[in-house]
mmCIF file of C-alpha atoms (C1' of nucleotides) and ligand atoms in Angstrom:
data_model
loop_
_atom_site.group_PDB
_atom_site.id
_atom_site.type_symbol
_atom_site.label_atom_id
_atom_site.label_comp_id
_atom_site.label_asym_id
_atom_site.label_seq_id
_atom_site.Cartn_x
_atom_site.Cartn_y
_atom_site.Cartn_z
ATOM 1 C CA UNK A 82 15.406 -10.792 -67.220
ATOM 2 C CA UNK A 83 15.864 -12.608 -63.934
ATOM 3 C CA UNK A 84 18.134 -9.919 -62.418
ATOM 4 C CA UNK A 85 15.316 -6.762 -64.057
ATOM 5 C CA UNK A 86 12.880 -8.674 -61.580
ATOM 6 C CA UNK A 87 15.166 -8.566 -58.673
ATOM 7 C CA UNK A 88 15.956 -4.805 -59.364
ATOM 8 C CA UNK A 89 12.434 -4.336 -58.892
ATOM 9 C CA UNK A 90 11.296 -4.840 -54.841
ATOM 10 C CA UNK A 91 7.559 -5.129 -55.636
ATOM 11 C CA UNK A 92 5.689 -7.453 -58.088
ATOM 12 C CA UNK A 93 5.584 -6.508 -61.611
ATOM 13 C CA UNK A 94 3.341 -7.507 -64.028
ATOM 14 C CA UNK A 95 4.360 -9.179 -67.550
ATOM 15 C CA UNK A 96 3.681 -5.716 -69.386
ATOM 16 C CA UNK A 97 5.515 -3.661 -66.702
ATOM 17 C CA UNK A 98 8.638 -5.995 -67.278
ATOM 18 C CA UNK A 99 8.456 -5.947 -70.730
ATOM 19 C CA UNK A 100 8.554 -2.144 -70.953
ATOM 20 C CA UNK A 101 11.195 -1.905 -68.168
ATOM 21 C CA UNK A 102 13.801 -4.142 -70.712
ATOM 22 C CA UNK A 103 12.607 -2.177 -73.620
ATOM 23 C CA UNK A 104 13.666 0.688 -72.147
ATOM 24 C CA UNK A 105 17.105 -0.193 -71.274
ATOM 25 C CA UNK A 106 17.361 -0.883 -74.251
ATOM 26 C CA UNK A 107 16.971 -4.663 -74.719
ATOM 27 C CA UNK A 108 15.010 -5.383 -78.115
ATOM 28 C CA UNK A 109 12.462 -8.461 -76.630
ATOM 29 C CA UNK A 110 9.245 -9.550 -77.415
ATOM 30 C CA UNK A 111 6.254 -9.482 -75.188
ATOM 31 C CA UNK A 112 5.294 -13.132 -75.845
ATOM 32 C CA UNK A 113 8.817 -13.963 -75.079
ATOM 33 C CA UNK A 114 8.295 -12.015 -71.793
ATOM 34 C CA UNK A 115 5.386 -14.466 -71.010
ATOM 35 C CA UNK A 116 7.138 -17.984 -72.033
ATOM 36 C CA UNK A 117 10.361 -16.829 -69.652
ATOM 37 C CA UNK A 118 8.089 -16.161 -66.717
ATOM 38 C CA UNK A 119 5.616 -18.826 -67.600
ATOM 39 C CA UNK A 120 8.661 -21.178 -67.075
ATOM 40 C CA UNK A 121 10.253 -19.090 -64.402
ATOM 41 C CA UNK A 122 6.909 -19.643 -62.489
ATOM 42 C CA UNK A 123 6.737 -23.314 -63.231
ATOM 43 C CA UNK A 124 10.100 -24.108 -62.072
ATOM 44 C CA UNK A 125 9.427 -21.770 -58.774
ATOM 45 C CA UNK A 126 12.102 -19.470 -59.695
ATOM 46 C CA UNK A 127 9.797 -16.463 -59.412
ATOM 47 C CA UNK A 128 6.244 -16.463 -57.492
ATOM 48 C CA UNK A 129 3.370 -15.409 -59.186
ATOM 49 C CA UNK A 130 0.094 -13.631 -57.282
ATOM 50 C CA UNK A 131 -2.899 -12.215 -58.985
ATOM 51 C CA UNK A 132 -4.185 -8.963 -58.645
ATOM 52 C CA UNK A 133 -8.243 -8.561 -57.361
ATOM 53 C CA UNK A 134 -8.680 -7.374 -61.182
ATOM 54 C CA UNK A 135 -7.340 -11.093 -62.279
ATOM 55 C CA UNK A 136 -3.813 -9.512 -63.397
ATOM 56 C CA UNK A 137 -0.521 -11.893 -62.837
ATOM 57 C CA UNK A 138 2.088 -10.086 -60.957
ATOM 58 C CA UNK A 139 5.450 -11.774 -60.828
ATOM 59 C CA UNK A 140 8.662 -11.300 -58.393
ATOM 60 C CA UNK A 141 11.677 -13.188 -57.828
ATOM 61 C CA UNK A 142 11.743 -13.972 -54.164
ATOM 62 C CA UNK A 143 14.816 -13.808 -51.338
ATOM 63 C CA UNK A 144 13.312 -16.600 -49.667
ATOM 64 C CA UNK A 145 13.844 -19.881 -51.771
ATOM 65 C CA UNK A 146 10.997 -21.801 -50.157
ATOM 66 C CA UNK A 147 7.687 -21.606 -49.446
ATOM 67 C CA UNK A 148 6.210 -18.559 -47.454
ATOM 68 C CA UNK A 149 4.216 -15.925 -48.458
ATOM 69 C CA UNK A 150 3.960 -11.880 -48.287
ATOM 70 C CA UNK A 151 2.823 -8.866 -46.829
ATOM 71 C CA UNK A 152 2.598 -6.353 -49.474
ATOM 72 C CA UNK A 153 1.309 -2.806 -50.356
ATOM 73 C CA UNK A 154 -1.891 -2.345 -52.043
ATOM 74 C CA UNK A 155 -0.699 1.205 -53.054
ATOM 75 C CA UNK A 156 3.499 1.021 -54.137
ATOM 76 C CA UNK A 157 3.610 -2.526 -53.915
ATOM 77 C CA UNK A 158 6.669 -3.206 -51.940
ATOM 78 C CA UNK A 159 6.769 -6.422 -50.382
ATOM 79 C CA UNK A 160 7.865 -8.405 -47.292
ATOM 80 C CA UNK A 161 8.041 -12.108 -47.181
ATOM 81 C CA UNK A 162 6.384 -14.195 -44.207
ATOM 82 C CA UNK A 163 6.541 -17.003 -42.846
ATOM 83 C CA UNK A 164 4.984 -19.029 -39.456
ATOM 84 C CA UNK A 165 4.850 -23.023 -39.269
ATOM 85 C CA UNK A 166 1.907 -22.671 -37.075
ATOM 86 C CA UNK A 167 -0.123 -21.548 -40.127
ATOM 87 C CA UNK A 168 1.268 -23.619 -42.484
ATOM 88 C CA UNK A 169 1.002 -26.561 -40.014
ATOM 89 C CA UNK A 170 -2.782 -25.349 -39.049
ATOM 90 C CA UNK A 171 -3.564 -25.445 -42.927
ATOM 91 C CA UNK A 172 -2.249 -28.519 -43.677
ATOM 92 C CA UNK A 173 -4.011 -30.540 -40.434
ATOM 93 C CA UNK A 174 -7.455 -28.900 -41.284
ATOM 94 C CA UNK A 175 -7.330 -30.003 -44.886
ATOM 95 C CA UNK A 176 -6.235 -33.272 -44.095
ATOM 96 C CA UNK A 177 -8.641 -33.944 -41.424
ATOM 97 C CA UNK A 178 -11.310 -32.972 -44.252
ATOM 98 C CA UNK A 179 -10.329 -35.707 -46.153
ATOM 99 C CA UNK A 180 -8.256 -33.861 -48.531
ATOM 100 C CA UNK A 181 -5.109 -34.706 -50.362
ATOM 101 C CA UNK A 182 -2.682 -32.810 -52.718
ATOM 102 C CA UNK A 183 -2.905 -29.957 -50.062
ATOM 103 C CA UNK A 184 -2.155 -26.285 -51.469
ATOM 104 C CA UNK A 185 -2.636 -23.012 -49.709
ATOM 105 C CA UNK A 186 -2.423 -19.189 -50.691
ATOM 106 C CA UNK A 187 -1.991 -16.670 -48.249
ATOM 107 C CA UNK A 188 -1.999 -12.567 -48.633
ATOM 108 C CA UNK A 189 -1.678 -9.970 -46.689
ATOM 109 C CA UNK A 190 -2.006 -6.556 -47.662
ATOM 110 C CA UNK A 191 -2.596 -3.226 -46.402
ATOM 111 C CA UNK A 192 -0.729 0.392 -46.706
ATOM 112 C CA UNK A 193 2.399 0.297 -45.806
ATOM 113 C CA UNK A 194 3.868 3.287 -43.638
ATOM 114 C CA UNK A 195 4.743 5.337 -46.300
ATOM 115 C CA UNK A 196 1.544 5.033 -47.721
ATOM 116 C CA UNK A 197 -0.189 5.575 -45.484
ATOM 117 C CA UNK A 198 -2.257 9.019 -45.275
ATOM 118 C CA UNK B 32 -30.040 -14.901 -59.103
ATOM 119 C CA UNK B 33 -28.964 -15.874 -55.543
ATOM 120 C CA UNK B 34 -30.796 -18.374 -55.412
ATOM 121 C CA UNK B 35 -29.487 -20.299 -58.408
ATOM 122 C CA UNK B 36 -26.036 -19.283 -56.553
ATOM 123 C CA UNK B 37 -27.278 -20.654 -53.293
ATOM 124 C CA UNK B 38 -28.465 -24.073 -55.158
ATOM 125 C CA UNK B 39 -24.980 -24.409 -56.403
ATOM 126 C CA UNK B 40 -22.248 -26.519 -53.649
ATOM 127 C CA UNK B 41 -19.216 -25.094 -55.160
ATOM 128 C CA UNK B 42 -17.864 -21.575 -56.678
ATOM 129 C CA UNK B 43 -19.267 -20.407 -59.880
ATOM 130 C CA UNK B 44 -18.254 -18.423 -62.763
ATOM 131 C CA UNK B 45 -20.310 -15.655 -64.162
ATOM 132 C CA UNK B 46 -20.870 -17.662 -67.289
ATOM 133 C CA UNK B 47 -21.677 -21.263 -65.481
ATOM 134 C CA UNK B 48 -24.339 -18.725 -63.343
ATOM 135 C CA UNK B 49 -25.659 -17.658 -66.961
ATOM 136 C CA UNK B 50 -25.858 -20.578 -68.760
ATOM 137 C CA UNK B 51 -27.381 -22.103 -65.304
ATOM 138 C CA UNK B 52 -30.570 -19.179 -65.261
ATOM 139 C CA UNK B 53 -30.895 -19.878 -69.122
ATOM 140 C CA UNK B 54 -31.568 -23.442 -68.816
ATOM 141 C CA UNK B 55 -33.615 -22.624 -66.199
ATOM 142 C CA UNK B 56 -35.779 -20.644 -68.610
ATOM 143 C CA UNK B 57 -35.042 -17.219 -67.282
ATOM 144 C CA UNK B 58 -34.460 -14.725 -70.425
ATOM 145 C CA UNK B 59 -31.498 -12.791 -68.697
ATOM 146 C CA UNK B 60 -28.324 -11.012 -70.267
ATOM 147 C CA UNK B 61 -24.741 -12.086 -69.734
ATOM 148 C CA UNK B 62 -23.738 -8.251 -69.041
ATOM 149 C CA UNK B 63 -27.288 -8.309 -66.417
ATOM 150 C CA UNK B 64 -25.305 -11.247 -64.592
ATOM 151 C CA UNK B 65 -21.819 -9.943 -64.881
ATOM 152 C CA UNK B 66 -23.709 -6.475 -63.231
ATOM 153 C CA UNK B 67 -25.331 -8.255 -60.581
ATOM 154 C CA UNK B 68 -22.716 -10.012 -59.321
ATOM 155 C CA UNK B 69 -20.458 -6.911 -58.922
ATOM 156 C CA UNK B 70 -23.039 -5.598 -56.727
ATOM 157 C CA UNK B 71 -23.236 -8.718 -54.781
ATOM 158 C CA UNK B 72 -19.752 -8.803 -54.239
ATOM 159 C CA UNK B 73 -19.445 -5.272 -53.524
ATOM 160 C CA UNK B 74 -21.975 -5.424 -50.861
ATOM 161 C CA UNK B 75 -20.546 -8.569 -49.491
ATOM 162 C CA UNK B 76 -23.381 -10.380 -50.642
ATOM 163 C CA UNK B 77 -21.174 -13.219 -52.235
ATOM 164 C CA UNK B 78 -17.632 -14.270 -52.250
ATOM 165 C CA UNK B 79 -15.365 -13.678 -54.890
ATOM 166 C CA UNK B 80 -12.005 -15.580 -55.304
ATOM 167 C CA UNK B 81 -9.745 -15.775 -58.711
ATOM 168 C CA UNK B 82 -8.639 -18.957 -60.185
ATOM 169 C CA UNK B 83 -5.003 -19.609 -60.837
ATOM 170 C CA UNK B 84 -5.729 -18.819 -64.954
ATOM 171 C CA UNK B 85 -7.915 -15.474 -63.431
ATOM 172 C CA UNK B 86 -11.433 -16.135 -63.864
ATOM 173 C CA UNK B 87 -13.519 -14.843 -61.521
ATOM 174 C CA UNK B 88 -15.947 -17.058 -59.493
ATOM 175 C CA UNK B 89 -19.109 -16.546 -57.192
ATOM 176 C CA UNK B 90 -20.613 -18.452 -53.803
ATOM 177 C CA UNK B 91 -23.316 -17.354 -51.817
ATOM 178 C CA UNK B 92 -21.801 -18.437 -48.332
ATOM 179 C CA UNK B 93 -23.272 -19.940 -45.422
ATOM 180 C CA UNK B 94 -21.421 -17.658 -43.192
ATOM 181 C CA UNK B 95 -21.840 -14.139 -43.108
ATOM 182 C CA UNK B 96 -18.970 -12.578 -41.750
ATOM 183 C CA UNK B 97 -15.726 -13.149 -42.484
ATOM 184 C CA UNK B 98 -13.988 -16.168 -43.275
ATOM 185 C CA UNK B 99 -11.955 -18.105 -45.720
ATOM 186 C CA UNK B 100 -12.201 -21.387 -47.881
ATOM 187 C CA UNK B 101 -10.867 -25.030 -48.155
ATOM 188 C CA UNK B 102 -11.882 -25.993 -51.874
ATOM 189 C CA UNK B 103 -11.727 -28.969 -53.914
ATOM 190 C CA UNK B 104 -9.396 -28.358 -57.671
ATOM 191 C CA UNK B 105 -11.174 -31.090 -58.933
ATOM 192 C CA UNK B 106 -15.080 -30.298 -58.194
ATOM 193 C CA UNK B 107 -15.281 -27.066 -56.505
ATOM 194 C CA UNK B 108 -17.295 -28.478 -53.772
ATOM 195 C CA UNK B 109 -16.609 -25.903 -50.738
ATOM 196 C CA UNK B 110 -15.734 -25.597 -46.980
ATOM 197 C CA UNK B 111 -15.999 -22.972 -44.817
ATOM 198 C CA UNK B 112 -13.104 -22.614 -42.558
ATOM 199 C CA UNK B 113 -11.824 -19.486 -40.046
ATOM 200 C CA UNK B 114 -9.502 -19.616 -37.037
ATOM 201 C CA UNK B 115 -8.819 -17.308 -34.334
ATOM 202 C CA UNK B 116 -5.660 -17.703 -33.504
ATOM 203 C CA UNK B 117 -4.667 -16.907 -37.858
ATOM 204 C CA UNK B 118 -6.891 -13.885 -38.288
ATOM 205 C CA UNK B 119 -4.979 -12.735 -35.163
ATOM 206 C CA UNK B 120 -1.417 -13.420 -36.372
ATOM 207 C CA UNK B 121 -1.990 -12.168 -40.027
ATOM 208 C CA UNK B 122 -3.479 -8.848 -38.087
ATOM 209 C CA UNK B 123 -0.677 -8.759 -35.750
ATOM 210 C CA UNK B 124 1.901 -9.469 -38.662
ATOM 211 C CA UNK B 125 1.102 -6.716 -40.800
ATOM 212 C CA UNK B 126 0.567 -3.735 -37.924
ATOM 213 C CA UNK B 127 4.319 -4.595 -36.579
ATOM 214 C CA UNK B 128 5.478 -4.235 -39.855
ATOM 215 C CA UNK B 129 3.872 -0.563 -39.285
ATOM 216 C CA UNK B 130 0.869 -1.311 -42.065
ATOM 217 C CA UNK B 131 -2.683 0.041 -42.171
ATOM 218 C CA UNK B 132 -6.113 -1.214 -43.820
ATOM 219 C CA UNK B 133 -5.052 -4.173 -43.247
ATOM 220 C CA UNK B 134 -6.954 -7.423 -45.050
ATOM 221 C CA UNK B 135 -5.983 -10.973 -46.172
ATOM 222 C CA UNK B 136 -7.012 -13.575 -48.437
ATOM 223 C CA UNK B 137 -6.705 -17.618 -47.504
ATOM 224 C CA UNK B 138 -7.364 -20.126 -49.562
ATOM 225 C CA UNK B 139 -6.908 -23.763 -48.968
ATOM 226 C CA UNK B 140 -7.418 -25.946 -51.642
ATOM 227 C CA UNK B 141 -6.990 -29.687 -52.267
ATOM 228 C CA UNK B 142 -8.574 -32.759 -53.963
ATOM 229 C CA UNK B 143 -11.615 -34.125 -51.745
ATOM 230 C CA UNK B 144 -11.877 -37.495 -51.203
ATOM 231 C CA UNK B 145 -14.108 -37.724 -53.789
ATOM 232 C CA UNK B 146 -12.089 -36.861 -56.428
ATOM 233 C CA UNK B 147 -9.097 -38.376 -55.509
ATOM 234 C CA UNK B 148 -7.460 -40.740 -57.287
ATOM 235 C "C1'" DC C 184 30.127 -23.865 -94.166
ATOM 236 C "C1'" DA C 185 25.746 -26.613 -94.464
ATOM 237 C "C1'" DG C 186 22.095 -28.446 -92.229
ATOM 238 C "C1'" DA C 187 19.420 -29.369 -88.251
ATOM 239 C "C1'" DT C 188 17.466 -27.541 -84.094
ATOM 240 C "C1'" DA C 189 15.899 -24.381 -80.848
ATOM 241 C "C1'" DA C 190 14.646 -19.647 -79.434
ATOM 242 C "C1'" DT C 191 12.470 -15.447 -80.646
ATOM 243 C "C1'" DG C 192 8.885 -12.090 -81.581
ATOM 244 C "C1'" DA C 193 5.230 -9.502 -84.416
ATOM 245 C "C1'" DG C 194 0.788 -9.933 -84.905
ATOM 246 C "C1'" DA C 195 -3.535 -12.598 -84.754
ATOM 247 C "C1'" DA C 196 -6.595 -15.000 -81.908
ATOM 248 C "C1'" DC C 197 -8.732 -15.958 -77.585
ATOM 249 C "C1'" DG C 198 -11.539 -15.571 -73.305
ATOM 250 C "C1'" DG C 199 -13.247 -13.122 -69.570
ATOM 251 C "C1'" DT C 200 -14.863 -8.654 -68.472
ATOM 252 C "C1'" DT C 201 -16.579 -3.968 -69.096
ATOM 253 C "C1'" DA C 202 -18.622 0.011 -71.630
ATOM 254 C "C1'" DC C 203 -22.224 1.698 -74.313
ATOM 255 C "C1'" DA C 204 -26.343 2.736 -76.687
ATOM 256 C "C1'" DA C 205 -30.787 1.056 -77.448
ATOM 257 C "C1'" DT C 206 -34.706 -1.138 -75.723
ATOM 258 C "C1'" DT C 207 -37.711 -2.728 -72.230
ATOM 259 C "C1'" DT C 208 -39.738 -2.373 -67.794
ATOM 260 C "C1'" DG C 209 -42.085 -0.189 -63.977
ATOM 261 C "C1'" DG C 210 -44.029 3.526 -61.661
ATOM 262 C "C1'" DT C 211 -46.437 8.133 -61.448
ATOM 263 C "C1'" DA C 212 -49.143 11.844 -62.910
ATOM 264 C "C1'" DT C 213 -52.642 13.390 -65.947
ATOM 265 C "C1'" DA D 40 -56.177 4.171 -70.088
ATOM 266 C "C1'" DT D 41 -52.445 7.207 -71.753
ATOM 267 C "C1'" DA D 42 -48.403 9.905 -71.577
ATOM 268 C "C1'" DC D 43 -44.317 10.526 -69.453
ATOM 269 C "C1'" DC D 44 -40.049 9.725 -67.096
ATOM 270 C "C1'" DA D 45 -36.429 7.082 -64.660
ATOM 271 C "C1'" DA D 46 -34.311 2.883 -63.795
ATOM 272 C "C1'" DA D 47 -33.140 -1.672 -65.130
ATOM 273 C "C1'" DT D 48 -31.867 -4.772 -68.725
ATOM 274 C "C1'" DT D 49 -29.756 -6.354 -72.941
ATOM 275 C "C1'" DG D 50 -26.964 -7.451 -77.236
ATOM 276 C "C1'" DT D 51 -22.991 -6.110 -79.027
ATOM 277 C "C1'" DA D 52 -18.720 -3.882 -79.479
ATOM 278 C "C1'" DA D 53 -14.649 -2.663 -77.254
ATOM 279 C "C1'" DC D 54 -11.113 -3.766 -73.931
ATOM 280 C "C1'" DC D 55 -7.197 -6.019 -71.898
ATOM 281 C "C1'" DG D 56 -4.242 -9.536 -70.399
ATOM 282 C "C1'" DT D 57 -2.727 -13.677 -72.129
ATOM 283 C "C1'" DT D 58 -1.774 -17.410 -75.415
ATOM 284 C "C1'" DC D 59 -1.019 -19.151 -80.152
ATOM 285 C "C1'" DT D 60 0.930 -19.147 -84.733
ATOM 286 C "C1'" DC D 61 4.404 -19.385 -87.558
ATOM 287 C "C1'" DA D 62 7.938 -16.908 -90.174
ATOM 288 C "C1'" DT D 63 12.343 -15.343 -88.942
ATOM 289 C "C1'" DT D 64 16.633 -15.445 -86.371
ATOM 290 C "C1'" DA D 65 20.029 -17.290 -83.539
ATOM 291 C "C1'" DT D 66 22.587 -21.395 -81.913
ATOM 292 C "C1'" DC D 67 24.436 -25.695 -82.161
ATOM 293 C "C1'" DT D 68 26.759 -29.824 -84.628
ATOM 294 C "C1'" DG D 69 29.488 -32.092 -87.685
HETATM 295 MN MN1 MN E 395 8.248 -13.940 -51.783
HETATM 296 MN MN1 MN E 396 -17.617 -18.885 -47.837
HETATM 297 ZN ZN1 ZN E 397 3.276 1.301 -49.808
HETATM 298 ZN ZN1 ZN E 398 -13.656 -32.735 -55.261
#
DNA sequence: CAGATAATGAGAACGGTTACAATTTGGTAT
DNA sequence: ATACCAAATTGTAACCGTTCTCATTATCTG
């Protein structure tokens, strides 16, 4: 399961991955598809984004840590980023705000050069 | 409609914004909400962001143009927050990597000092 | 092997959203 | 005022991704 989401370069979905095993030939269950990733997610083995229509896309990432990504809108492939500034300027405005338990989502997206046109 | 938006501190979901109006004694239609606010959003009337189980939820901002958010988990109470210097890198990020139409979500979020505890 | 335990998965249920057909509303011409 | 038409509104059904249920299947343990 782990290595069909690294085969992939974009984000897939929980239905896309579920028809990719089926059709090499693994017999798995959708729901079973969801627990994996579910836990996959929790345990920040894969990292989870949702699309604008509210649809959970899922990829296993190179980078181990946090950062975030520059992706496709149209074919998805993705490129992971990272700058301390930002996560630094993120962290200092929520704190001076009187915040604590600081999280912070960033996305970038656009078409990539192939796309393009 | 906007205005019951506008009363409101934090986000909103469609159905908090419906259940709002009906207390309020207007006679209007879940799909007349769900409608509206599409149109809002579309015309950048209203912010749109997607919470981590998908749900879609509505703010009438303060500022007009564009900017991003440092939210409470907890309440949903709002700030407004941009920055130069990030709108630039994101920007500058993405054309290097050779992208067009570029665009970006940040989201910030947090417990307030309110709520924590 | 027997029994206990955990993982699996087909299908039902769920919740937010959208599509649709019917009704209401509002304006314009007669 | 009345007839007519177009646009807006609405309840409800359909939709779709996700989660739940629980019977079945696999895995472990002694
Ligand atoms: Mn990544
Ligand atoms: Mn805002
Ligand atoms: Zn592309
Ligand atoms: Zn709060």
């Amino acid at each position: 399961m782990l290595e069909a989401l690294e085969a992939s370069d974009g984000f897939l979905s929980a239905q896309q991955l579920h028809a990719t095993l089926r059709e090499q030939g693994q017999r798995v269950g959708l729901a079973t598809v969801y627990n994996r990733l579910r836990i996959l997610a929790d345990t920040h083995q894969v990292d989870v984004l949702r699309t604008e229509s509210g649809e959970a896309l899922y990829r296993r990432c190179g980078a181990q840590g946090h950062h975030h990504h520059l992706r496709c809108r149209r074919c998805g492939s993705v490129q992971e980023v990272e700058s301390a500034e930002v996560e630094a300027w993120a962290h200092s405005l929520a704190k001076k705000a009187g915040f604590s338990d600081i999280s912070h989502t960033i996305e970038i997206t656009g078409l990539c050069e192939k796309c393009h046109g």
